[in-house]
């Protein structure tokens, strides 16, 4: 990726930079992967990045929105997603969030418990409407990813256990103000082993066969998101292999007559177009180590501190200078916590005070997870098409 370094030199840092052309190319590639399958539809998972410019780009491209809070539903509506392309998931929807979503006329609730189903039915009855509900099923499939971002195992809080599914659907069918419209699965995030999706497709088929034996047909299957991206070499793989992901599912999922298949990727659409730009405040010589201390911290990008993730790091100023010598640094932020570390033992070109540092692949779960801890201010954003 090429960066408008002149623009950054004048900018207040830290800031987020979005390459809007890459975002558009990524969306085009996703749409091309979906094109052979008219019954496949994508709802972008807003939790990955809820920046209005990004959301507008995605809504204009005709994608739907997958939301996990009332705030996300509001943001989706404000950024142009039509209500009939908005879905609302999450284990703890409050009464107010449910009422507001019913009022907005969203396309479905992904329900995660019988208790929630009862509340939706009650609130929909009060409002004189019928709520479309899909059930999130916990398929007990191991996503082979980081423990903190795996969701489809029995030990996780998400979804309804397969053994309880039939009785939940039968309860829904007996209720006057909900309508059963589908099954929802999401087994985890940053999944690189596509075989996991084959296992999921087999599990989905078993579940549907079991339901069909009880006379229940399922209009929509939602397979969630989770496709991983290349954090190590983002320039080698700026756009994920959507066609392999979608193609693998198309091959292995036994789609029923008239059935729709939904996907809700987040990370794979927005991660690579975003970069966190920081400035080097000090290069500190410790006894055993050298530290590059930058003005961004886990308040701007929490993934390294929270999941031990590594984002590729570039010293943009040293690249511009043509610096040939390298050195090994721990790259750290200014927050008063020892976990405020971006990388240990990072080999970078010789770094100086004032150098601009890029933390790559920060478009997903970067800006959206920012906090004001230490009374830090939320950060500005620069878009490539405004440079
Ligand atoms: N659908 C549901 C129900 C989800 O829970 C998630 C993500 C997605 C879709 C989108 O998954 P994606 O395509 O982005 O993998 N903060 C963590 C990731 C948490 C993911 C939470 N759920 C990180 O920075 O790695």
Tab-separated table of C-alpha atoms and ligand atoms in Angstrom:
chain	number	residue	atom	x	y	z
A	1	UNK	CA	0.000	0.000	0.000
A	2	UNK	CA	1.304	3.460	-0.730
A	3	UNK	CA	0.748	6.143	1.881
A	4	UNK	CA	0.314	9.940	1.559
A	5	UNK	CA	3.278	10.648	3.844
A	6	UNK	CA	3.189	14.412	3.223
A	7	UNK	CA	-0.377	14.455	4.490
A	8	UNK	CA	0.591	12.495	7.602
A	9	UNK	CA	3.530	14.804	8.278
A	10	UNK	CA	1.092	17.666	8.761
A	11	UNK	CA	-1.506	15.556	10.565
A	12	UNK	CA	-2.160	15.223	14.245
A	13	UNK	CA	-1.198	11.724	15.292
A	14	UNK	CA	-2.188	9.122	16.146
A	15	UNK	CA	-4.826	8.863	13.434
A	16	UNK	CA	-6.528	6.211	11.366
A	17	UNK	CA	-5.961	6.130	7.632
A	18	UNK	CA	-8.395	4.396	5.286
A	19	UNK	CA	-7.536	3.447	1.712
A	20	UNK	CA	-10.992	3.828	0.192
A	21	UNK	CA	-9.899	2.465	-3.198
A	22	UNK	CA	-8.777	-0.770	-1.544
A	23	UNK	CA	-12.077	-0.962	0.331
A	24	UNK	CA	-13.958	-0.619	-2.977
A	25	UNK	CA	-11.801	-3.261	-4.653
A	26	UNK	CA	-12.410	-5.581	-1.694
A	27	UNK	CA	-16.172	-5.108	-1.941
A	28	UNK	CA	-16.038	-5.735	-5.714
A	29	UNK	CA	-14.124	-8.931	-5.146
A	30	UNK	CA	-16.664	-10.108	-2.570
A	31	UNK	CA	-19.516	-9.304	-4.925
A	32	UNK	CA	-17.776	-11.160	-7.754
A	33	UNK	CA	-17.422	-14.216	-5.502
A	34	UNK	CA	-21.158	-14.079	-4.707
A	35	UNK	CA	-22.318	-13.415	-8.274
A	36	UNK	CA	-22.735	-17.083	-9.347
A	37	UNK	CA	-25.041	-17.711	-6.374
A	38	UNK	CA	-28.093	-15.402	-6.474
A	39	UNK	CA	-29.457	-16.987	-3.269
A	40	UNK	CA	-26.310	-15.944	-1.317
A	41	UNK	CA	-26.445	-12.599	0.534
A	42	UNK	CA	-23.996	-10.702	2.745
A	43	UNK	CA	-24.760	-8.693	5.872
A	44	UNK	CA	-21.578	-6.852	6.836
A	45	UNK	CA	-20.787	-7.248	10.581
A	46	UNK	CA	-20.792	-3.620	11.734
A	47	UNK	CA	-18.885	-4.483	14.909
A	48	UNK	CA	-15.680	-4.713	12.852
A	49	UNK	CA	-15.786	-1.024	11.880
A	50	UNK	CA	-18.727	1.342	12.283
A	51	UNK	CA	-17.085	4.415	10.759
A	52	UNK	CA	-19.843	6.254	8.828
A	53	UNK	CA	-17.830	6.695	5.607
A	54	UNK	CA	-17.058	2.988	5.526
A	55	UNK	CA	-20.646	2.060	6.298
A	56	UNK	CA	-21.934	4.343	3.547
A	57	UNK	CA	-19.617	2.664	1.068
A	58	UNK	CA	-20.908	-0.753	2.117
A	59	UNK	CA	-24.591	0.203	2.119
A	60	UNK	CA	-24.231	1.807	-1.325
A	61	UNK	CA	-22.697	-1.445	-2.559
A	62	UNK	CA	-25.980	-3.146	-1.639
A	63	UNK	CA	-24.767	-5.165	1.348
A	64	UNK	CA	-26.915	-5.667	4.429
A	65	UNK	CA	-25.857	-5.028	8.038
A	66	UNK	CA	-25.354	-7.445	10.899
A	67	UNK	CA	-25.775	-5.591	14.206
A	68	UNK	CA	-25.200	-6.619	17.814
A	69	UNK	CA	-26.643	-3.663	19.711
A	70	UNK	CA	-29.361	-1.051	19.439
A	71	UNK	CA	-26.619	1.494	18.761
A	72	UNK	CA	-25.403	-0.504	15.776
A	73	UNK	CA	-28.960	-0.771	14.421
A	74	UNK	CA	-29.257	3.041	14.686
A	75	UNK	CA	-25.878	3.512	13.023
A	76	UNK	CA	-26.853	1.122	10.202
A	77	UNK	CA	-30.092	3.018	9.537
A	78	UNK	CA	-28.253	6.366	9.665
A	79	UNK	CA	-25.678	5.145	7.141
A	80	UNK	CA	-28.228	4.051	4.567
A	81	UNK	CA	-28.817	0.341	5.167
A	82	UNK	CA	-32.496	-0.370	4.446
A	83	UNK	CA	-34.304	-1.926	7.441
A	84	UNK	CA	-35.115	-5.049	5.454
A	85	UNK	CA	-31.372	-5.718	5.140
A	86	UNK	CA	-30.608	-5.324	8.852
A	87	UNK	CA	-30.297	-8.269	11.238
A	88	UNK	CA	-29.846	-8.029	14.990
A	89	UNK	CA	-27.882	-10.661	16.958
A	90	UNK	CA	-26.457	-10.858	20.471
A	91	UNK	CA	-27.035	-12.775	23.701
A	92	UNK	CA	-28.292	-9.820	25.728
A	93	UNK	CA	-30.737	-7.668	23.789
A	94	UNK	CA	-32.543	-5.274	26.123
A	95	UNK	CA	-36.272	-4.508	25.939
A	96	UNK	CA	-35.543	-1.008	24.617
A	97	UNK	CA	-33.256	-2.346	21.906
A	98	UNK	CA	-35.874	-4.921	20.866
A	99	UNK	CA	-38.662	-2.310	20.766
A	100	UNK	CA	-36.569	0.118	18.705
A	101	UNK	CA	-35.638	-2.625	16.230
A	102	UNK	CA	-39.251	-3.746	15.888
A	103	UNK	CA	-40.211	-0.138	15.244
A	104	UNK	CA	-37.498	0.213	12.598
A	105	UNK	CA	-38.821	-2.978	10.949
A	106	UNK	CA	-35.530	-4.869	10.753
A	107	UNK	CA	-35.467	-8.101	8.772
A	108	UNK	CA	-34.801	-10.487	11.677
A	109	UNK	CA	-33.648	-11.109	15.205
A	110	UNK	CA	-31.046	-13.798	15.695
A	111	UNK	CA	-32.341	-15.235	18.939
A	112	UNK	CA	-29.963	-16.851	21.400
A	113	UNK	CA	-32.261	-18.252	24.148
A	114	UNK	CA	-35.820	-19.258	24.964
A	115	UNK	CA	-35.979	-16.439	27.532
A	116	UNK	CA	-35.184	-13.913	24.778
A	117	UNK	CA	-37.757	-15.472	22.427
A	118	UNK	CA	-40.469	-15.026	25.061
A	119	UNK	CA	-39.571	-11.361	25.559
A	120	UNK	CA	-39.534	-10.648	21.804
A	121	UNK	CA	-42.955	-12.305	21.460
A	122	UNK	CA	-44.342	-10.250	24.346
A	123	UNK	CA	-42.963	-6.928	23.098
A	124	UNK	CA	-44.056	-7.629	19.509
A	125	UNK	CA	-47.575	-8.410	20.823
A	126	UNK	CA	-47.653	-5.096	22.699
A	127	UNK	CA	-46.732	-3.318	19.479
A	128	UNK	CA	-49.134	-5.375	17.346
A	129	UNK	CA	-46.433	-6.762	15.048
A	130	UNK	CA	-44.935	-10.152	14.199
A	131	UNK	CA	-41.166	-10.409	14.692
A	132	UNK	CA	-39.143	-12.543	12.268
A	133	UNK	CA	-36.794	-14.715	14.324
A	134	UNK	CA	-33.884	-16.943	13.427
A	135	UNK	CA	-32.227	-19.115	16.055
A	136	UNK	CA	-28.526	-18.958	16.642
A	137	UNK	CA	-27.345	-22.501	17.037
A	138	UNK	CA	-24.192	-23.440	18.823
A	139	UNK	CA	-22.965	-26.194	16.479
A	140	UNK	CA	-20.042	-27.284	18.682
A	141	UNK	CA	-17.535	-26.891	15.847
A	142	UNK	CA	-13.964	-25.942	16.710
A	143	UNK	CA	-12.871	-22.972	14.574
A	144	UNK	CA	-9.142	-23.567	15.251
A	145	UNK	CA	-8.604	-19.924	16.124
A	146	UNK	CA	-7.670	-17.819	19.157
A	147	UNK	CA	-9.517	-18.902	22.343
A	148	UNK	CA	-10.899	-15.391	22.893
A	149	UNK	CA	-12.528	-15.229	19.474
A	150	UNK	CA	-13.957	-18.724	19.148
A	151	UNK	CA	-17.705	-18.866	19.624
A	152	UNK	CA	-19.115	-22.148	18.335
A	153	UNK	CA	-18.161	-24.526	21.144
A	154	UNK	CA	-20.531	-25.767	23.849
A	155	UNK	CA	-18.462	-23.985	26.489
A	156	UNK	CA	-19.148	-20.562	24.867
A	157	UNK	CA	-22.046	-18.341	25.919
A	158	UNK	CA	-23.398	-18.051	22.374
A	159	UNK	CA	-26.367	-19.718	20.735
A	160	UNK	CA	-28.763	-22.504	21.575
A	161	UNK	CA	-27.494	-26.045	22.077
A	162	UNK	CA	-28.532	-28.445	19.309
A	163	UNK	CA	-30.462	-30.587	21.840
A	164	UNK	CA	-32.677	-27.607	22.741
A	165	UNK	CA	-33.248	-26.303	19.216
A	166	UNK	CA	-36.335	-28.323	18.262
A	167	UNK	CA	-38.251	-27.311	21.381
A	168	UNK	CA	-37.286	-23.644	20.840
A	169	UNK	CA	-38.594	-23.692	17.270
A	170	UNK	CA	-41.778	-25.460	18.366
A	171	UNK	CA	-42.260	-22.829	21.063
A	172	UNK	CA	-41.842	-20.103	18.443
A	173	UNK	CA	-44.378	-21.784	16.177
A	174	UNK	CA	-46.869	-21.802	19.023
A	175	UNK	CA	-46.406	-18.078	19.690
A	176	UNK	CA	-48.585	-15.525	17.892
A	177	UNK	CA	-46.088	-12.688	17.497
A	178	UNK	CA	-42.922	-14.342	16.238
A	179	UNK	CA	-42.291	-16.103	12.930
A	180	UNK	CA	-39.545	-18.706	12.552
A	181	UNK	CA	-37.422	-17.733	9.562
A	182	UNK	CA	-34.052	-19.392	9.886
A	183	UNK	CA	-30.957	-20.749	11.554
A	184	UNK	CA	-27.872	-18.736	12.398
A	185	UNK	CA	-24.335	-20.016	12.958
A	186	UNK	CA	-21.105	-18.197	13.706
A	187	UNK	CA	-18.217	-20.243	14.987
A	188	UNK	CA	-15.409	-17.739	15.422
A	189	UNK	CA	-13.203	-15.118	13.873
A	190	UNK	CA	-9.859	-14.925	11.998
A	191	UNK	CA	-10.455	-18.434	10.618
A	192	UNK	CA	-7.768	-19.430	8.120
A	193	UNK	CA	-8.467	-23.145	7.937
A	194	UNK	CA	-11.333	-23.344	5.444
A	195	UNK	CA	-11.931	-26.958	6.308
A	196	UNK	CA	-13.682	-25.722	9.405
A	197	UNK	CA	-16.451	-24.421	7.128
A	198	UNK	CA	-16.846	-27.858	5.555
A	199	UNK	CA	-17.401	-29.306	9.018
A	200	UNK	CA	-19.911	-26.543	9.690
A	201	UNK	CA	-21.768	-27.303	6.426
A	202	UNK	CA	-22.054	-30.977	7.420
A	203	UNK	CA	-23.323	-30.037	10.862
A	204	UNK	CA	-25.881	-27.644	9.330
A	205	UNK	CA	-27.145	-30.425	7.085
A	206	UNK	CA	-27.531	-32.841	10.027
A	207	UNK	CA	-29.477	-30.230	11.958
A	208	UNK	CA	-31.764	-29.451	9.022
A	209	UNK	CA	-32.401	-33.143	8.399
A	210	UNK	CA	-33.349	-33.575	12.053
A	211	UNK	CA	-35.753	-30.606	11.843
A	212	UNK	CA	-37.250	-31.820	8.555
A	213	UNK	CA	-38.056	-35.153	10.233
A	214	UNK	CA	-40.278	-33.064	12.503
A	215	UNK	CA	-41.868	-31.238	9.573
A	216	UNK	CA	-39.874	-28.037	10.032
A	217	UNK	CA	-38.363	-26.349	6.995
A	218	UNK	CA	-35.878	-23.510	7.274
A	219	UNK	CA	-36.163	-20.540	4.882
A	220	UNK	CA	-32.714	-19.072	5.631
A	221	UNK	CA	-29.342	-20.401	6.702
A	222	UNK	CA	-26.861	-17.846	8.026
A	223	UNK	CA	-23.291	-19.116	8.270
A	224	UNK	CA	-21.860	-16.083	10.089
A	225	UNK	CA	-18.532	-14.488	9.311
A	226	UNK	CA	-15.065	-15.364	10.456
A	227	UNK	CA	-12.914	-15.448	7.315
A	228	UNK	CA	-9.369	-14.535	8.366
A	229	UNK	CA	-6.905	-12.158	6.761
A	230	UNK	CA	-3.121	-12.021	6.268
A	231	UNK	CA	-1.763	-9.925	9.157
A	232	UNK	CA	1.865	-10.846	8.403
A	233	UNK	CA	2.112	-9.733	4.782
A	234	UNK	CA	-0.835	-7.432	4.079
A	235	UNK	CA	0.612	-6.148	0.797
A	236	UNK	CA	0.947	-9.699	-0.544
A	237	UNK	CA	-2.710	-10.429	0.236
A	238	UNK	CA	-4.612	-7.151	0.448
A	239	UNK	CA	-7.886	-8.840	-0.514
A	240	UNK	CA	-8.944	-12.118	1.130
A	241	UNK	CA	-9.780	-15.118	-1.031
A	242	UNK	CA	-13.549	-14.614	-0.924
A	243	UNK	CA	-14.050	-16.881	-3.923
A	244	UNK	CA	-12.374	-19.807	-2.113
A	245	UNK	CA	-14.462	-19.229	1.019
A	246	UNK	CA	-17.773	-18.801	-0.794
A	247	UNK	CA	-16.916	-21.515	-3.310
A	248	UNK	CA	-16.062	-24.014	-0.571
A	249	UNK	CA	-19.396	-23.374	1.124
A	250	UNK	CA	-21.328	-23.514	-2.150
A	251	UNK	CA	-19.753	-26.913	-2.777
A	252	UNK	CA	-20.434	-28.401	0.652
A	253	UNK	CA	-23.675	-26.843	1.867
A	254	UNK	CA	-26.773	-28.813	0.879
A	255	UNK	CA	-29.065	-25.914	0.103
A	256	UNK	CA	-32.788	-26.708	0.219
A	257	UNK	CA	-35.265	-25.664	-2.464
A	258	UNK	CA	-35.926	-21.907	-2.304
A	259	UNK	CA	-33.563	-21.408	0.622
A	260	UNK	CA	-31.449	-18.275	1.087
A	261	UNK	CA	-27.916	-18.430	2.455
A	262	UNK	CA	-26.568	-15.480	4.431
A	263	UNK	CA	-23.015	-14.535	5.420
A	264	UNK	CA	-21.875	-11.883	7.861
A	265	UNK	CA	-18.174	-11.154	7.391
A	266	UNK	CA	-16.639	-8.168	9.160
A	267	UNK	CA	-12.861	-8.359	9.405
A	268	UNK	CA	-12.256	-9.732	5.903
A	269	UNK	CA	-13.978	-6.724	4.291
A	270	UNK	CA	-12.437	-3.855	6.263
A	271	UNK	CA	-9.199	-4.968	7.946
A	272	UNK	CA	-6.687	-4.331	5.184
A	273	UNK	CA	-7.917	-0.908	4.116
A	274	UNK	CA	-7.194	0.582	7.560
A	275	UNK	CA	-3.871	1.643	9.084
A	276	UNK	CA	-3.097	3.239	12.421
A	277	UNK	CA	-0.553	6.023	11.961
A	278	UNK	CA	1.556	7.022	14.968
A	279	UNK	CA	4.571	9.220	15.575
A	280	UNK	CA	7.705	8.176	17.423
A	281	UNK	CA	7.944	10.246	20.589
A	282	UNK	CA	11.205	8.788	21.873
A	283	UNK	CA	13.697	6.075	21.073
A	284	UNK	CA	14.688	4.871	24.516
A	285	UNK	CA	17.833	2.915	25.199
A	286	UNK	CA	17.105	0.404	27.978
A	287	UNK	CA	19.665	-1.965	29.474
A	288	UNK	CA	18.647	-5.063	27.613
A	289	UNK	CA	16.457	-3.482	24.959
A	290	UNK	CA	15.716	-0.495	22.811
A	291	UNK	CA	12.209	0.877	22.818
A	292	UNK	CA	10.395	2.797	20.143
A	293	UNK	CA	7.806	4.749	22.110
A	294	UNK	CA	4.977	5.942	19.869
A	295	UNK	CA	2.032	8.242	20.511
A	296	UNK	CA	-0.549	5.485	19.837
A	297	UNK	CA	-1.353	2.868	22.433
A	298	UNK	CA	-3.877	0.156	23.132
A	299	UNK	CA	-6.447	2.927	23.336
A	300	UNK	CA	-6.217	3.110	19.516
A	301	UNK	CA	-5.491	-0.551	18.704
A	302	UNK	CA	-6.221	-3.035	21.459
A	303	UNK	CA	-5.689	-6.272	19.537
A	304	UNK	CA	-2.027	-6.842	20.505
A	305	UNK	CA	-2.720	-6.231	24.213
A	306	UNK	CA	-6.004	-8.138	24.264
A	307	UNK	CA	-5.297	-11.141	22.052
A	308	UNK	CA	-1.524	-11.090	21.701
A	309	UNK	CA	-2.007	-10.329	17.999
A	310	UNK	CA	0.751	-8.946	15.820
A	311	UNK	CA	0.144	-6.231	13.239
A	312	UNK	CA	2.795	-5.593	10.591
A	313	UNK	CA	4.743	-2.430	11.451
A	314	UNK	CA	6.373	-0.035	8.974
A	315	UNK	CA	8.525	2.997	9.649
A	316	UNK	CA	7.241	5.214	6.832
A	317	UNK	CA	9.710	8.041	7.477
A	318	UNK	CA	12.734	5.714	7.438
A	319	UNK	CA	11.473	4.147	4.198
A	320	UNK	CA	11.252	7.637	2.714
A	321	UNK	CA	14.806	8.432	3.878
A	322	UNK	CA	15.993	5.180	2.298
A	323	UNK	CA	17.395	4.036	5.639
A	324	UNK	CA	19.365	0.814	5.108
A	325	UNK	CA	20.467	-0.023	8.667
A	326	UNK	CA	18.088	-1.988	10.868
A	327	UNK	CA	17.780	-2.424	14.619
A	328	UNK	CA	15.653	-4.492	16.968
A	329	UNK	CA	13.069	-2.683	19.072
A	330	UNK	CA	10.167	-3.248	21.368
A	331	UNK	CA	7.457	-1.006	19.966
A	332	UNK	CA	5.350	0.368	22.799
A	333	UNK	CA	2.705	2.990	23.520
A	334	UNK	CA	2.438	5.664	26.206
A	335	UNK	CA	-0.368	4.110	28.308
A	336	UNK	CA	0.445	3.387	31.940
A	337	UNK	CA	0.073	-0.392	31.638
A	338	UNK	CA	2.815	-2.903	30.904
A	339	UNK	CA	0.534	-4.602	28.352
A	340	UNK	CA	0.694	-1.491	26.161
A	341	UNK	CA	3.073	-3.174	23.723
A	342	UNK	CA	2.564	-3.477	19.966
A	343	UNK	CA	5.483	-5.817	19.340
A	344	UNK	CA	8.581	-7.186	21.022
A	345	UNK	CA	11.847	-7.765	19.160
A	346	UNK	CA	10.611	-6.025	16.017
A	347	UNK	CA	13.270	-5.458	13.362
A	348	UNK	CA	12.791	-1.978	11.888
A	349	UNK	CA	14.940	0.467	9.951
A	350	UNK	CA	16.924	2.681	12.320
A	351	UNK	CA	14.235	4.785	13.957
A	352	UNK	CA	14.373	8.403	15.132
A	353	UNK	CA	12.211	10.717	17.171
A	354	UNK	CA	9.433	12.063	14.939
A	355	UNK	CA	9.322	9.054	12.569
A	356	UNK	CA	5.876	8.064	11.341
A	357	UNK	CA	5.013	4.473	12.155
A	358	UNK	CA	2.238	2.502	10.410
A	359	UNK	CA	0.419	-0.360	12.134
A	360	UNK	CA	-1.117	-2.255	9.267
A	361	UNK	CA	-4.402	-4.197	8.946
A	362	UNK	CA	-6.043	-2.022	11.584
A	363	UNK	CA	-9.315	-1.441	9.703
A	364	UNK	CA	-11.137	-4.176	11.615
A	365	UNK	CA	-11.528	-4.001	15.393
A	366	UNK	CA	-9.220	-0.957	15.531
A	367	UNK	CA	-10.998	2.380	15.579
A	368	UNK	CA	-14.218	0.726	16.699
A	369	UNK	CA	-12.588	-0.686	19.862
A	370	UNK	CA	-10.813	2.573	20.748
A	371	UNK	CA	-11.217	3.922	24.258
A	372	UNK	CA	-10.506	7.117	26.140
A	373	UNK	CA	-8.604	5.359	28.949
A	374	UNK	CA	-6.021	7.680	30.556
A	375	UNK	CA	-8.299	10.554	29.410
A	376	UNK	CA	-6.971	10.205	25.909
A	377	UNK	CA	-9.009	11.733	23.107
A	378	UNK	CA	-10.612	9.682	20.371
A	379	UNK	CA	-8.576	9.952	17.208
A	380	UNK	CA	-9.093	11.659	13.851
A	381	UNK	CA	-9.441	9.842	10.571
A	382	UNK	CA	-7.900	10.470	7.149
A	383	UNK	CA	-9.421	9.003	3.963
A	384	UNK	CA	-7.326	8.360	0.867
A	385	UNK	CA	-9.855	10.040	-1.418
A	386	UNK	CA	-9.535	13.284	0.526
A	387	UNK	CA	-5.749	13.453	0.373
B	1	LIG	N1	-21.231	-12.579	13.223
B	1	LIG	C1	-21.199	-12.724	14.560
B	1	LIG	C2	-22.354	-13.285	15.249
B	1	LIG	C3	-20.029	-12.347	15.265
B	1	LIG	O1	-19.993	-12.513	16.585
B	1	LIG	C4	-18.924	-11.811	14.574
B	1	LIG	C5	-17.717	-11.389	15.284
B	1	LIG	C6	-19.034	-11.657	13.170
B	1	LIG	C7	-20.201	-12.073	12.530
B	1	LIG	C8	-17.926	-11.079	12.337
B	1	LIG	O2	-16.815	-11.887	12.381
B	1	LIG	P1	-15.528	-11.567	11.453
B	1	LIG	O3	-15.925	-11.816	10.032
B	1	LIG	O4	-15.150	-10.169	11.684
B	1	LIG	O5	-14.500	-12.528	11.924
B	1	LIG	N2	-12.321	-8.194	18.382
B	1	LIG	C9	-11.839	-9.460	17.868
B	1	LIG	C10	-12.846	-10.161	16.989
B	1	LIG	C11	-14.168	-10.396	17.676
B	1	LIG	C12	-15.190	-10.997	16.746
B	1	LIG	C13	-16.540	-10.973	17.371
B	1	LIG	N3	-17.583	-11.490	16.541
B	1	LIG	C14	-10.511	-9.223	17.139
B	1	LIG	O6	-10.040	-8.092	17.118
B	1	LIG	O7	-9.912	-10.171	16.630
